[in-house]
Amino acid sequence: MPCGEGGGSPAQLPTNVFRAEVVMMAERDRASVSPRPLVTWLLLVLACVVGGSSRAATTTYSSAWGGGTIMPGDAVVLLDGASLTGPVVANGLLEFGQTGQINPGGIISGTGGFAITAGGTVFLSKPSAPGVVALELAASIPFGRMAVQNTWPLDLYVGSSGTGSLTIANGGVDSAAGVVGSAALASGSVGLTGGWWECSDALTIGGSGRGELTIDGGTVVTRLGYVGRDAGGLGTISISSGTLRSGAVIGRGDIVIGEAGTGTLRLSGGRIEDGTGFLGRLAGGRGTAVITGGTWANFTNLGIGMWGAAEMSIDGGV
């Protein structure tokens, strides 16, 4: 078994812990061990530290994985029908190859990534209140669907209290509310080049934190839309292709750029559809729209500078 190998488990013993144990053993037996074995011990430590830091392992599951920590460079692949039943810190890669179930205790975090790659549906669930699943890592859907739900839809936060990102290329996400950049120090980004994100409740880009939504293809549908919702929040939407539509359930909803925070809309192509659009709606809010192409269709009204500050420039588009 290679140094630091744990029987194929993705949660490996950290090499610095292993090194400390070996050195302690060598120091303990210094009086009874000749110099040559001590040198051998230290060479073994060096080999494990150097070799262990670059070793990569892939572990696959076809049934249940209880969660844990995925070390940098390692990967856990959940095959068709597999499930994740506990918290996970993905400092490596967590990948779903087919349809499966995730119950991560409300949050998937780490310095690595989470990907849905083979066209199946991954169900993100959380049985206890509050009904929120948070992504605090780099998530991607090159091909597949993410359904955030128990038997009812749950909210999806991208960057709840830390940093998270989500990219959608060919597939999509279904959730209740969506929040990108929730708490004051949080940062989140979502990018679409195809596919969809459908929120049966409100979509917020920049709650109290920093949020960014980029649409370069695909469709985002929500009941209501907020960009820069809370005081101190900073939100940006950039659309070059594709569609942002507010009014997922009944009629057409509003899109507010700068509710009580700072919101910016950059439209160079594609289409926005809403009931009423607002720029700078509440006191302290600031909304800016820069339109160089595309279409912003307000089916009721467009309110510019209600009780907040607003700025709008049009140099193209309809």
mmCIF file with all atom_site columns, C-alpha atoms in Angstrom, residues 101-237:
data_model
loop_
_atom_site.group_PDB
_atom_site.id
_atom_site.type_symbol
_atom_site.label_atom_id
_atom_site.label_alt_id
_atom_site.label_comp_id
_atom_site.label_asym_id
_atom_site.label_entity_id
_atom_site.label_seq_id
_atom_site.pdbx_PDB_ins_code
_atom_site.Cartn_x
_atom_site.Cartn_y
_atom_site.Cartn_z
_atom_site.occupancy
_atom_site.B_iso_or_equiv
_atom_site.pdbx_formal_charge
_atom_site.auth_seq_id
_atom_site.auth_comp_id
_atom_site.auth_asym_id
_atom_site.auth_atom_id
_atom_site.pdbx_PDB_model_num
ATOM 1   C CA . GLN A 1 101 ? -29.499 11.768 -4.453  1.00 0.00 ? 101 GLN A CA 1
ATOM 2   C CA . ILE A 1 102 ? -27.567 14.228 -2.258  1.00 0.00 ? 102 ILE A CA 1
ATOM 3   C CA . ASN A 1 103 ? -28.399 14.987 1.354   1.00 0.00 ? 103 ASN A CA 1
ATOM 4   C CA . PRO A 1 104 ? -25.338 17.016 2.367   1.00 0.00 ? 104 PRO A CA 1
ATOM 5   C CA . GLY A 1 105 ? -26.744 18.550 5.549   1.00 0.00 ? 105 GLY A CA 1
ATOM 6   C CA . GLY A 1 106 ? -27.485 21.806 3.775   1.00 0.00 ? 106 GLY A CA 1
ATOM 7   C CA . ILE A 1 107 ? -24.088 22.766 2.368   1.00 0.00 ? 107 ILE A CA 1
ATOM 8   C CA . ILE A 1 108 ? -21.495 21.510 -0.101  1.00 0.00 ? 108 ILE A CA 1
ATOM 9   C CA . SER A 1 109 ? -18.228 23.337 0.459   1.00 0.00 ? 109 SER A CA 1
ATOM 10  C CA . GLY A 1 110 ? -14.522 23.128 -0.270  1.00 0.00 ? 110 GLY A CA 1
ATOM 11  C CA . THR A 1 111 ? -11.790 24.446 -2.501  1.00 0.00 ? 111 THR A CA 1
ATOM 12  C CA . GLY A 1 112 ? -12.498 21.897 -5.221  1.00 0.00 ? 112 GLY A CA 1
ATOM 13  C CA . GLY A 1 113 ? -15.514 21.293 -7.437  1.00 0.00 ? 113 GLY A CA 1
ATOM 14  C CA . PHE A 1 114 ? -18.869 19.583 -7.844  1.00 0.00 ? 114 PHE A CA 1
ATOM 15  C CA . ALA A 1 115 ? -20.044 18.489 -11.288 1.00 0.00 ? 115 ALA A CA 1
ATOM 16  C CA . ILE A 1 116 ? -23.020 16.784 -12.950 1.00 0.00 ? 116 ILE A CA 1
ATOM 17  C CA . THR A 1 117 ? -21.630 15.319 -16.145 1.00 0.00 ? 117 THR A CA 1
ATOM 18  C CA . ALA A 1 118 ? -23.601 12.442 -17.628 1.00 0.00 ? 118 ALA A CA 1
ATOM 19  C CA . GLY A 1 119 ? -27.097 13.747 -18.255 1.00 0.00 ? 119 GLY A CA 1
ATOM 20  C CA . GLY A 1 120 ? -28.863 12.411 -15.178 1.00 0.00 ? 120 GLY A CA 1
ATOM 21  C CA . THR A 1 121 ? -30.814 14.252 -12.489 1.00 0.00 ? 121 THR A CA 1
ATOM 22  C CA . VAL A 1 122 ? -29.201 14.976 -9.131  1.00 0.00 ? 122 VAL A CA 1
ATOM 23  C CA . PHE A 1 123 ? -31.616 15.701 -6.294  1.00 0.00 ? 123 PHE A CA 1
ATOM 24  C CA . LEU A 1 124 ? -30.239 18.030 -3.613  1.00 0.00 ? 124 LEU A CA 1
ATOM 25  C CA . SER A 1 125 ? -32.306 17.558 -0.468  1.00 0.00 ? 125 SER A CA 1
ATOM 26  C CA . LYS A 1 126 ? -32.313 18.769 3.124   1.00 0.00 ? 126 LYS A CA 1
ATOM 27  C CA . PRO A 1 127 ? -34.934 17.199 5.410   1.00 0.00 ? 127 PRO A CA 1
ATOM 28  C CA . SER A 1 128 ? -34.672 19.746 8.243   1.00 0.00 ? 128 SER A CA 1
ATOM 29  C CA . ALA A 1 129 ? -35.434 23.471 8.359   1.00 0.00 ? 129 ALA A CA 1
ATOM 30  C CA . PRO A 1 130 ? -34.488 25.880 6.966   1.00 0.00 ? 130 PRO A CA 1
ATOM 31  C CA . GLY A 1 131 ? -35.143 24.602 3.470   1.00 0.00 ? 131 GLY A CA 1
ATOM 32  C CA . VAL A 1 132 ? -31.867 25.870 1.984   1.00 0.00 ? 132 VAL A CA 1
ATOM 33  C CA . VAL A 1 133 ? -29.092 24.050 0.147   1.00 0.00 ? 133 VAL A CA 1
ATOM 34  C CA . ALA A 1 134 ? -25.908 26.098 -0.260  1.00 0.00 ? 134 ALA A CA 1
ATOM 35  C CA . LEU A 1 135 ? -23.020 25.733 -2.678  1.00 0.00 ? 135 LEU A CA 1
ATOM 36  C CA . GLU A 1 136 ? -19.755 27.073 -1.246  1.00 0.00 ? 136 GLU A CA 1
ATOM 37  C CA . LEU A 1 137 ? -17.477 25.787 -4.010  1.00 0.00 ? 137 LEU A CA 1
ATOM 38  C CA . ALA A 1 138 ? -17.203 25.738 -7.813  1.00 0.00 ? 138 ALA A CA 1
ATOM 39  C CA . ALA A 1 139 ? -20.165 23.760 -9.203  1.00 0.00 ? 139 ALA A CA 1
ATOM 40  C CA . SER A 1 140 ? -20.821 23.008 -12.855 1.00 0.00 ? 140 SER A CA 1
ATOM 41  C CA . ILE A 1 141 ? -23.488 21.298 -14.951 1.00 0.00 ? 141 ILE A CA 1
ATOM 42  C CA . PRO A 1 142 ? -21.984 20.515 -18.330 1.00 0.00 ? 142 PRO A CA 1
ATOM 43  C CA . PHE A 1 143 ? -24.730 17.933 -18.965 1.00 0.00 ? 143 PHE A CA 1
ATOM 44  C CA . GLY A 1 144 ? -27.524 17.101 -16.553 1.00 0.00 ? 144 GLY A CA 1
ATOM 45  C CA . ARG A 1 145 ? -30.142 18.497 -14.164 1.00 0.00 ? 145 ARG A CA 1
ATOM 46  C CA . MET A 1 146 ? -29.988 19.659 -10.549 1.00 0.00 ? 146 MET A CA 1
ATOM 47  C CA . ALA A 1 147 ? -33.305 19.504 -8.707  1.00 0.00 ? 147 ALA A CA 1
ATOM 48  C CA . VAL A 1 148 ? -33.175 21.262 -5.323  1.00 0.00 ? 148 VAL A CA 1
ATOM 49  C CA . GLN A 1 149 ? -36.031 19.613 -3.461  1.00 0.00 ? 149 GLN A CA 1
ATOM 50  C CA . ASN A 1 150 ? -37.372 17.196 -0.904  1.00 0.00 ? 150 ASN A CA 1
ATOM 51  C CA . THR A 1 151 ? -40.955 16.417 -1.864  1.00 0.00 ? 151 THR A CA 1
ATOM 52  C CA . TRP A 1 152 ? -41.252 20.211 -2.238  1.00 0.00 ? 152 TRP A CA 1
ATOM 53  C CA . PRO A 1 153 ? -38.832 22.713 -3.810  1.00 0.00 ? 153 PRO A CA 1
ATOM 54  C CA . LEU A 1 154 ? -35.982 24.080 -1.679  1.00 0.00 ? 154 LEU A CA 1
ATOM 55  C CA . ASP A 1 155 ? -33.979 27.303 -1.958  1.00 0.00 ? 155 ASP A CA 1
ATOM 56  C CA . LEU A 1 156 ? -30.558 27.258 -3.619  1.00 0.00 ? 156 LEU A CA 1
ATOM 57  C CA . TYR A 1 157 ? -27.875 29.647 -2.346  1.00 0.00 ? 157 TYR A CA 1
ATOM 58  C CA . VAL A 1 158 ? -24.685 30.105 -4.366  1.00 0.00 ? 158 VAL A CA 1
ATOM 59  C CA . GLY A 1 159 ? -22.306 31.794 -1.962  1.00 0.00 ? 159 GLY A CA 1
ATOM 60  C CA . SER A 1 160 ? -24.297 31.689 1.281   1.00 0.00 ? 160 SER A CA 1
ATOM 61  C CA . SER A 1 161 ? -21.677 32.853 3.774   1.00 0.00 ? 161 SER A CA 1
ATOM 62  C CA . GLY A 1 162 ? -18.533 32.152 1.714   1.00 0.00 ? 162 GLY A CA 1
ATOM 63  C CA . THR A 1 163 ? -17.684 31.933 -1.979  1.00 0.00 ? 163 THR A CA 1
ATOM 64  C CA . GLY A 1 164 ? -19.527 29.809 -4.516  1.00 0.00 ? 164 GLY A CA 1
ATOM 65  C CA . SER A 1 165 ? -20.035 29.584 -8.260  1.00 0.00 ? 165 SER A CA 1
ATOM 66  C CA . LEU A 1 166 ? -22.285 27.683 -10.629 1.00 0.00 ? 166 LEU A CA 1
ATOM 67  C CA . THR A 1 167 ? -21.911 27.277 -14.388 1.00 0.00 ? 167 THR A CA 1
ATOM 68  C CA . ILE A 1 168 ? -24.640 25.764 -16.571 1.00 0.00 ? 168 ILE A CA 1
ATOM 69  C CA . ALA A 1 169 ? -23.855 24.666 -20.104 1.00 0.00 ? 169 ALA A CA 1
ATOM 70  C CA . ASN A 1 170 ? -26.282 21.946 -21.214 1.00 0.00 ? 170 ASN A CA 1
ATOM 71  C CA . GLY A 1 171 ? -28.841 21.135 -18.573 1.00 0.00 ? 171 GLY A CA 1
ATOM 72  C CA . GLY A 1 172 ? -30.344 23.113 -15.772 1.00 0.00 ? 172 GLY A CA 1
ATOM 73  C CA . VAL A 1 173 ? -31.441 23.815 -12.231 1.00 0.00 ? 173 VAL A CA 1
ATOM 74  C CA . ASP A 1 174 ? -34.897 23.804 -10.650 1.00 0.00 ? 174 ASP A CA 1
ATOM 75  C CA . SER A 1 175 ? -35.300 25.410 -7.208  1.00 0.00 ? 175 SER A CA 1
ATOM 76  C CA . ALA A 1 176 ? -37.659 27.493 -5.089  1.00 0.00 ? 176 ALA A CA 1
ATOM 77  C CA . ALA A 1 177 ? -35.847 30.751 -4.357  1.00 0.00 ? 177 ALA A CA 1
ATOM 78  C CA . GLY A 1 178 ? -32.362 31.396 -5.657  1.00 0.00 ? 178 GLY A CA 1
ATOM 79  C CA . VAL A 1 179 ? -29.853 33.669 -3.927  1.00 0.00 ? 179 VAL A CA 1
ATOM 80  C CA . VAL A 1 180 ? -26.413 34.491 -5.311  1.00 0.00 ? 180 VAL A CA 1
ATOM 81  C CA . GLY A 1 181 ? -24.212 36.215 -2.732  1.00 0.00 ? 181 GLY A CA 1
ATOM 82  C CA . SER A 1 182 ? -26.407 36.043 0.371   1.00 0.00 ? 182 SER A CA 1
ATOM 83  C CA . ALA A 1 183 ? -24.610 37.219 3.533   1.00 0.00 ? 183 ALA A CA 1
ATOM 84  C CA . ALA A 1 184 ? -22.578 40.403 3.922   1.00 0.00 ? 184 ALA A CA 1
ATOM 85  C CA . LEU A 1 185 ? -19.179 38.799 3.230   1.00 0.00 ? 185 LEU A CA 1
ATOM 86  C CA . ALA A 1 186 ? -20.454 36.220 0.758   1.00 0.00 ? 186 ALA A CA 1
ATOM 87  C CA . SER A 1 187 ? -19.663 36.190 -2.940  1.00 0.00 ? 187 SER A CA 1
ATOM 88  C CA . GLY A 1 188 ? -21.435 34.173 -5.605  1.00 0.00 ? 188 GLY A CA 1
ATOM 89  C CA . SER A 1 189 ? -21.565 33.919 -9.375  1.00 0.00 ? 189 SER A CA 1
ATOM 90  C CA . VAL A 1 190 ? -23.758 32.026 -11.814 1.00 0.00 ? 190 VAL A CA 1
ATOM 91  C CA . GLY A 1 191 ? -23.058 31.750 -15.529 1.00 0.00 ? 191 GLY A CA 1
ATOM 92  C CA . LEU A 1 192 ? -25.184 30.230 -18.293 1.00 0.00 ? 192 LEU A CA 1
ATOM 93  C CA . THR A 1 193 ? -24.071 29.435 -21.816 1.00 0.00 ? 193 THR A CA 1
ATOM 94  C CA . GLY A 1 194 ? -27.120 27.231 -22.379 1.00 0.00 ? 194 GLY A CA 1
ATOM 95  C CA . GLY A 1 195 ? -29.751 25.338 -20.446 1.00 0.00 ? 195 GLY A CA 1
ATOM 96  C CA . TRP A 1 196 ? -31.913 26.898 -17.733 1.00 0.00 ? 196 TRP A CA 1
ATOM 97  C CA . TRP A 1 197 ? -32.369 27.967 -14.136 1.00 0.00 ? 197 TRP A CA 1
ATOM 98  C CA . GLU A 1 198 ? -36.017 28.067 -13.054 1.00 0.00 ? 198 GLU A CA 1
ATOM 99  C CA . CYS A 1 199 ? -36.976 29.540 -9.662  1.00 0.00 ? 199 CYS A CA 1
ATOM 100 C CA . SER A 1 200 ? -40.567 29.096 -8.543  1.00 0.00 ? 200 SER A CA 1
ATOM 101 C CA . ASP A 1 201 ? -39.905 31.855 -5.984  1.00 0.00 ? 201 ASP A CA 1
ATOM 102 C CA . ALA A 1 202 ? -37.734 34.987 -6.128  1.00 0.00 ? 202 ALA A CA 1
ATOM 103 C CA . LEU A 1 203 ? -34.244 35.147 -7.613  1.00 0.00 ? 203 LEU A CA 1
ATOM 104 C CA . THR A 1 204 ? -31.831 37.500 -5.831  1.00 0.00 ? 204 THR A CA 1
ATOM 105 C CA . ILE A 1 205 ? -28.488 38.495 -7.300  1.00 0.00 ? 205 ILE A CA 1
ATOM 106 C CA . GLY A 1 206 ? -26.602 40.215 -4.484  1.00 0.00 ? 206 GLY A CA 1
ATOM 107 C CA . GLY A 1 207 ? -28.562 39.891 -1.234  1.00 0.00 ? 207 GLY A CA 1
ATOM 108 C CA . SER A 1 208 ? -26.370 41.422 1.456   1.00 0.00 ? 208 SER A CA 1
ATOM 109 C CA . GLY A 1 209 ? -23.250 40.191 -0.354  1.00 0.00 ? 209 GLY A CA 1
ATOM 110 C CA . ARG A 1 210 ? -21.847 40.331 -3.851  1.00 0.00 ? 210 ARG A CA 1
ATOM 111 C CA . GLY A 1 211 ? -23.636 38.433 -6.614  1.00 0.00 ? 211 GLY A CA 1
ATOM 112 C CA . GLU A 1 212 ? -23.237 38.151 -10.357 1.00 0.00 ? 212 GLU A CA 1
ATOM 113 C CA . LEU A 1 213 ? -25.394 36.499 -13.032 1.00 0.00 ? 213 LEU A CA 1
ATOM 114 C CA . THR A 1 214 ? -24.075 36.180 -16.587 1.00 0.00 ? 214 THR A CA 1
ATOM 115 C CA . ILE A 1 215 ? -26.348 34.896 -19.355 1.00 0.00 ? 215 ILE A CA 1
ATOM 116 C CA . ASP A 1 216 ? -24.671 34.083 -22.658 1.00 0.00 ? 216 ASP A CA 1
ATOM 117 C CA . GLY A 1 217 ? -27.288 31.632 -23.830 1.00 0.00 ? 217 GLY A CA 1
ATOM 118 C CA . GLY A 1 218 ? -30.046 29.701 -22.096 1.00 0.00 ? 218 GLY A CA 1
ATOM 119 C CA . THR A 1 219 ? -32.974 30.903 -19.999 1.00 0.00 ? 219 THR A CA 1
ATOM 120 C CA . VAL A 1 220 ? -33.494 32.095 -16.434 1.00 0.00 ? 220 VAL A CA 1
ATOM 121 C CA . VAL A 1 221 ? -37.090 32.138 -15.202 1.00 0.00 ? 221 VAL A CA 1
ATOM 122 C CA . THR A 1 222 ? -38.183 33.480 -11.816 1.00 0.00 ? 222 THR A CA 1
ATOM 123 C CA . ARG A 1 223 ? -41.295 34.712 -10.028 1.00 0.00 ? 223 ARG A CA 1
ATOM 124 C CA . LEU A 1 224 ? -39.556 37.969 -9.001  1.00 0.00 ? 224 LEU A CA 1
ATOM 125 C CA . GLY A 1 225 ? -36.063 39.299 -9.604  1.00 0.00 ? 225 GLY A CA 1
ATOM 126 C CA . TYR A 1 226 ? -33.869 41.434 -7.322  1.00 0.00 ? 226 TYR A CA 1
ATOM 127 C CA . VAL A 1 227 ? -30.432 42.771 -8.195  1.00 0.00 ? 227 VAL A CA 1
ATOM 128 C CA . GLY A 1 228 ? -28.834 44.394 -5.151  1.00 0.00 ? 228 GLY A CA 1
ATOM 129 C CA . ARG A 1 229 ? -31.662 43.596 -2.742  1.00 0.00 ? 229 ARG A CA 1
ATOM 130 C CA . ASP A 1 230 ? -30.440 44.568 0.743   1.00 0.00 ? 230 ASP A CA 1
ATOM 131 C CA . ALA A 1 231 ? -28.485 47.531 2.065   1.00 0.00 ? 231 ALA A CA 1
ATOM 132 C CA . GLY A 1 232 ? -24.805 46.876 1.330   1.00 0.00 ? 232 GLY A CA 1
ATOM 133 C CA . GLY A 1 233 ? -25.636 44.270 -1.307  1.00 0.00 ? 233 GLY A CA 1
ATOM 134 C CA . LEU A 1 234 ? -24.020 44.499 -4.730  1.00 0.00 ? 234 LEU A CA 1
ATOM 135 C CA . GLY A 1 235 ? -25.574 42.700 -7.705  1.00 0.00 ? 235 GLY A CA 1
ATOM 136 C CA . THR A 1 236 ? -24.831 42.594 -11.422 1.00 0.00 ? 236 THR A CA 1
ATOM 137 C CA . ILE A 1 237 ? -26.646 40.948 -14.324 1.00 0.00 ? 237 ILE A CA 1
#
